[in-house]
PDB file of C-alpha atoms in Angstrom:
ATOM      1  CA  UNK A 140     -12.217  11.830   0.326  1.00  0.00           C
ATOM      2  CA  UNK A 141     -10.299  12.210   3.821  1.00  0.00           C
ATOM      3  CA  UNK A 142     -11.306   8.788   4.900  1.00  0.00           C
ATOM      4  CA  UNK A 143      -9.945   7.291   1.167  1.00  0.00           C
ATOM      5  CA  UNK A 144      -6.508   9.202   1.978  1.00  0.00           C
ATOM      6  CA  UNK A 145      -6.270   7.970   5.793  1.00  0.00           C
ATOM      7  CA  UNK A 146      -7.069   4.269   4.664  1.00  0.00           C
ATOM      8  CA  UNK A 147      -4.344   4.602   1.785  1.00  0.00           C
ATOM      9  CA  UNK A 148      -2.070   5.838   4.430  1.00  0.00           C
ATOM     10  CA  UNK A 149      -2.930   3.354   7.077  1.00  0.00           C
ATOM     11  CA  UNK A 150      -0.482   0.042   7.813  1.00  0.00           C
ATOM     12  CA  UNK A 151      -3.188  -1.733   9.119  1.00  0.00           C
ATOM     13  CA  UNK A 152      -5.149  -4.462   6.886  1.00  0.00           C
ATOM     14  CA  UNK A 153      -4.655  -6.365   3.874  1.00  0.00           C
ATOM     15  CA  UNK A 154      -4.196  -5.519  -0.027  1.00  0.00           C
ATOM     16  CA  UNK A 155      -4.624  -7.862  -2.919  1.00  0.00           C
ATOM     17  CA  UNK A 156      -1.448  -8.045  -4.942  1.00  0.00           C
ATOM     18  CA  UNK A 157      -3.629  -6.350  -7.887  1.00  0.00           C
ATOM     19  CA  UNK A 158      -4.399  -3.540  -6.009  1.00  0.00           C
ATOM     20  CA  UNK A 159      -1.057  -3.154  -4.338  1.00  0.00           C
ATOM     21  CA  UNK A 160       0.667  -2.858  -7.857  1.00  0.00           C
ATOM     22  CA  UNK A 161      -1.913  -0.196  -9.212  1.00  0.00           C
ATOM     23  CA  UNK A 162      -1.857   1.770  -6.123  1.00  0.00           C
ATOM     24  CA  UNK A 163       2.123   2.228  -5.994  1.00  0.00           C
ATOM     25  CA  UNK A 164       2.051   2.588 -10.182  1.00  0.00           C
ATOM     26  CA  UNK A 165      -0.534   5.674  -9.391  1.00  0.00           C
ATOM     27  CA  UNK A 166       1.793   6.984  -6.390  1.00  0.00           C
ATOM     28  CA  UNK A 167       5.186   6.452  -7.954  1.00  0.00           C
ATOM     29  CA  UNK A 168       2.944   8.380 -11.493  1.00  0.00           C
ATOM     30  CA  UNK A 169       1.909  11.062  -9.177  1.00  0.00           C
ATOM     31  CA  UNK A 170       4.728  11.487  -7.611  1.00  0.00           C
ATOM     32  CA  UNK A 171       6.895  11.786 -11.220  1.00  0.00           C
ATOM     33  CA  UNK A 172       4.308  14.525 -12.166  1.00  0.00           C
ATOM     34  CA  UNK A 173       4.825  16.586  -8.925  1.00  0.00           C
ATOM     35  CA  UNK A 174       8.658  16.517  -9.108  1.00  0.00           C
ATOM     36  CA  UNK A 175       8.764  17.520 -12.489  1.00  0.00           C
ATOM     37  CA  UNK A 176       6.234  21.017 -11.512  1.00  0.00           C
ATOM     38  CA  UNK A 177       7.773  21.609  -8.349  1.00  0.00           C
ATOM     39  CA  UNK A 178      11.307  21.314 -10.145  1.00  0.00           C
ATOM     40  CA  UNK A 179       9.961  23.809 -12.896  1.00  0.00           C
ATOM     41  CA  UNK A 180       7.984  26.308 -11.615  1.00  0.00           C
ATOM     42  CA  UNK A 181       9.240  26.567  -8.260  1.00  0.00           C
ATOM     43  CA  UNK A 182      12.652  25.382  -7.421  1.00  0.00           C
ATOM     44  CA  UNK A 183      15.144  21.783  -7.257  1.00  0.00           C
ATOM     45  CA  UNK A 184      15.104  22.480  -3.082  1.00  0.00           C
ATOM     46  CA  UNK A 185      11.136  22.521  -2.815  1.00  0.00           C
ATOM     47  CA  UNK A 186      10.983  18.685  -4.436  1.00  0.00           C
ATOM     48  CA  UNK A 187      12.509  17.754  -1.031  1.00  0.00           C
ATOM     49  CA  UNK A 188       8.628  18.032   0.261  1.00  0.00           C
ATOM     50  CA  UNK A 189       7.586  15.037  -1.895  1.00  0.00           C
ATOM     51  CA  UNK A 190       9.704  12.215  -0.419  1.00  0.00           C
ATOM     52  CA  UNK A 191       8.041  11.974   3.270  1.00  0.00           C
ATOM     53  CA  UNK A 192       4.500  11.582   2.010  1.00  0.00           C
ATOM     54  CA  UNK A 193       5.841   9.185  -1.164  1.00  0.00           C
ATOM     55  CA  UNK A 194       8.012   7.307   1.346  1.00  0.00           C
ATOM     56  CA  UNK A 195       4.864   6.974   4.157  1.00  0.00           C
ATOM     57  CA  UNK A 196       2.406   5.922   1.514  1.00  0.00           C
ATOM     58  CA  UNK A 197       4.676   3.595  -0.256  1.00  0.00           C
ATOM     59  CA  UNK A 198       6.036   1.751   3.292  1.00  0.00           C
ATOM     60  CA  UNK A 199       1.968   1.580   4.292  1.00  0.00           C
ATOM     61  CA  UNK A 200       0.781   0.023   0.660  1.00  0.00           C
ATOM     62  CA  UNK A 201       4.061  -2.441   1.296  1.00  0.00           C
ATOM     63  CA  UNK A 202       3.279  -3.134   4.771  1.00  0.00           C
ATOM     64  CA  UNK A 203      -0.006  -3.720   4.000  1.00  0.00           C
ATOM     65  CA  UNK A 204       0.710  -6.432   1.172  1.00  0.00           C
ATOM     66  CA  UNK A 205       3.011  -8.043   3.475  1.00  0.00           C
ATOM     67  CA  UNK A 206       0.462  -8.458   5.970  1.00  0.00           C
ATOM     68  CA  UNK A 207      -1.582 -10.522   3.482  1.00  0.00           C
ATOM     69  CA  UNK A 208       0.800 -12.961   2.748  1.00  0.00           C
ATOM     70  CA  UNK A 209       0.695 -13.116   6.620  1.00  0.00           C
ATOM     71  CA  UNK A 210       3.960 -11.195   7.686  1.00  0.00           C
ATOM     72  CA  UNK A 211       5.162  -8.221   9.240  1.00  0.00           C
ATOM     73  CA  UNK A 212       6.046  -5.032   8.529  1.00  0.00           C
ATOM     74  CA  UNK A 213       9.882  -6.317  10.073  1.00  0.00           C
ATOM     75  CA  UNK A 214      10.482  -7.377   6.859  1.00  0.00           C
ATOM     76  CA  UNK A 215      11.205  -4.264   5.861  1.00  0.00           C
ATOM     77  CA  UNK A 216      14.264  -4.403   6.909  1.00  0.00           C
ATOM     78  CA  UNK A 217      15.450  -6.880   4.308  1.00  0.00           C
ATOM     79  CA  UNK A 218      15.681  -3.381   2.132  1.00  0.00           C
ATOM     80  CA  UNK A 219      18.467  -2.535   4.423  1.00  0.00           C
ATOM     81  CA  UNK A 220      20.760  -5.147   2.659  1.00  0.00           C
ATOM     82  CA  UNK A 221      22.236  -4.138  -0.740  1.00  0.00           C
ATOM     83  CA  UNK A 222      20.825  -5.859  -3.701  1.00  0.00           C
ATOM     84  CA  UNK A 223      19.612  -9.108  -2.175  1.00  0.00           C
ATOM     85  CA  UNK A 224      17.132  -7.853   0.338  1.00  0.00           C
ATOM     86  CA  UNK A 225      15.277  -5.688  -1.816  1.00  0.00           C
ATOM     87  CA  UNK A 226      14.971  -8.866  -4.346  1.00  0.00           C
ATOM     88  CA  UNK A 227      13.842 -11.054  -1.461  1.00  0.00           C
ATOM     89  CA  UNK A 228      10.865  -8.380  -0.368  1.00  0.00           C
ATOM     90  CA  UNK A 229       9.853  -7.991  -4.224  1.00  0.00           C
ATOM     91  CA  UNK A 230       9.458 -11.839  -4.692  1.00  0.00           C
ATOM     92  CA  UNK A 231       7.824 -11.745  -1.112  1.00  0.00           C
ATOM     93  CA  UNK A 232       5.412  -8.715  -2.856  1.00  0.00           C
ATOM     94  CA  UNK A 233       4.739 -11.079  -5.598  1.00  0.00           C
ATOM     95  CA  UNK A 234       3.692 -14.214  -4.326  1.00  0.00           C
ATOM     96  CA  UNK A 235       0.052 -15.187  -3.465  1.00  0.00           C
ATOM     97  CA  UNK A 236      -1.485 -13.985  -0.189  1.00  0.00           C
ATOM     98  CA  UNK A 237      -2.959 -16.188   2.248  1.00  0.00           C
ATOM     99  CA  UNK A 238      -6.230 -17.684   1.902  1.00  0.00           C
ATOM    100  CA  UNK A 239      -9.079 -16.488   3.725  1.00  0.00           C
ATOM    101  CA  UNK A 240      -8.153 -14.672   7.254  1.00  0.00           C
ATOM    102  CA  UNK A 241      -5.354 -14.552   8.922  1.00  0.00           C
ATOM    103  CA  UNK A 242      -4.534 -12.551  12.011  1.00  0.00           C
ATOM    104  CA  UNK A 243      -4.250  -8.987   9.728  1.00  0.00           C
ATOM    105  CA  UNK A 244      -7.888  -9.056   8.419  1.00  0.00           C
ATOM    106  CA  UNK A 245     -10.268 -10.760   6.479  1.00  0.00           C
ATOM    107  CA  UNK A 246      -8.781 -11.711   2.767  1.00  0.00           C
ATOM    108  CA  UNK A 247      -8.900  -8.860   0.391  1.00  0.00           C
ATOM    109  CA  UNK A 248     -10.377 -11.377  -2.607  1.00  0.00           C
ATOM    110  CA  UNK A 249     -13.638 -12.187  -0.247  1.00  0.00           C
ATOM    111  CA  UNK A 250     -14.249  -8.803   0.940  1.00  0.00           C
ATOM    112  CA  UNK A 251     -17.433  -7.473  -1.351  1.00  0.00           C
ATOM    113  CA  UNK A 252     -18.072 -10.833  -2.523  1.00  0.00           C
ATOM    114  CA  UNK A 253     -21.756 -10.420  -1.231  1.00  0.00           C
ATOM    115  CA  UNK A 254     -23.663  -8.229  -4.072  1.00  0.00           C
ATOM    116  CA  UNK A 255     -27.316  -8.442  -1.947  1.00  0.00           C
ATOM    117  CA  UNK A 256     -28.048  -8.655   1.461  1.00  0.00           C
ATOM    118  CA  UNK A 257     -31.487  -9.017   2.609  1.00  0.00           C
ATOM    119  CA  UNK A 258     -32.556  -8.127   5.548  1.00  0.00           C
ATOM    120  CA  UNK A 259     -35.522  -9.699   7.495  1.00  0.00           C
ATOM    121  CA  UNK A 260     -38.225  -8.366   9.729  1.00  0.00           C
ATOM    122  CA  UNK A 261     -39.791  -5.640  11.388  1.00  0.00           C
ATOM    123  CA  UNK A 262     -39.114  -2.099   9.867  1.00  0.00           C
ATOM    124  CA  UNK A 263     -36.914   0.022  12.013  1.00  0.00           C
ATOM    125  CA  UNK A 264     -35.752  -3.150  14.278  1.00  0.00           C
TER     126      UNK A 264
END
């Protein structure tokens, strides 16, 4: 479970556009469902805990899509611009990542392609 949470928090490595878009639909869902409770049964102030952990995650998931299309996380700082930079970084989001490795990792498609490895030779060596 904790290593499933630190490699959903990590900015290192690559995520398939499938994934990425699933992953921030569950955090943005999750994220809707704790507002909502905190706002109701405890108070409007205590939602204020929800935004670093929903901004981390969603800049690492982002980061991490960006690095398989083979940039860096400096793009990020198209989202500074009004309007047009946060349209550039979704088509950037959308398009196809590279193919096979690039200097981020391995490419997310291939990983697990592999359903049987055999191993030969002596038992215990």
């Amino acid at each position: 479970m904790l290593s499933s949470l630190l490699r959903f928090l990590s900015w290192r490595g690559r995520i398939s556009r499938s994934r990425f878009f699933l992953l921030m639909s569950t955090l943005l869902l999750t994220f809707t469902i704790l507002y909502v409770f905190f706002n109701t049964a405890i108070s409007h102030f205590s939602t204020w805990l929800l935004y670093p952990p929903l901004f981390i995650s969603a800049f690492a998931l982002t980061v991490k899509r960006l690095h398989d299309a083979s940039s860096s996380a400096g793009w990020l700082f198209l989202l500074l611009i009004p309007v047009l930079g946060p349209f550039i970084l979704l088509i950037m989001l959308c398009r196809r990542g590279t193919v096979g490795e690039n200097p981020y990792g391995n490419d997310p498609k291939e990983t697990g392609t592999d359903y049987l490895t055999v191993r030969i030779g002596m038992p215990g060596k």
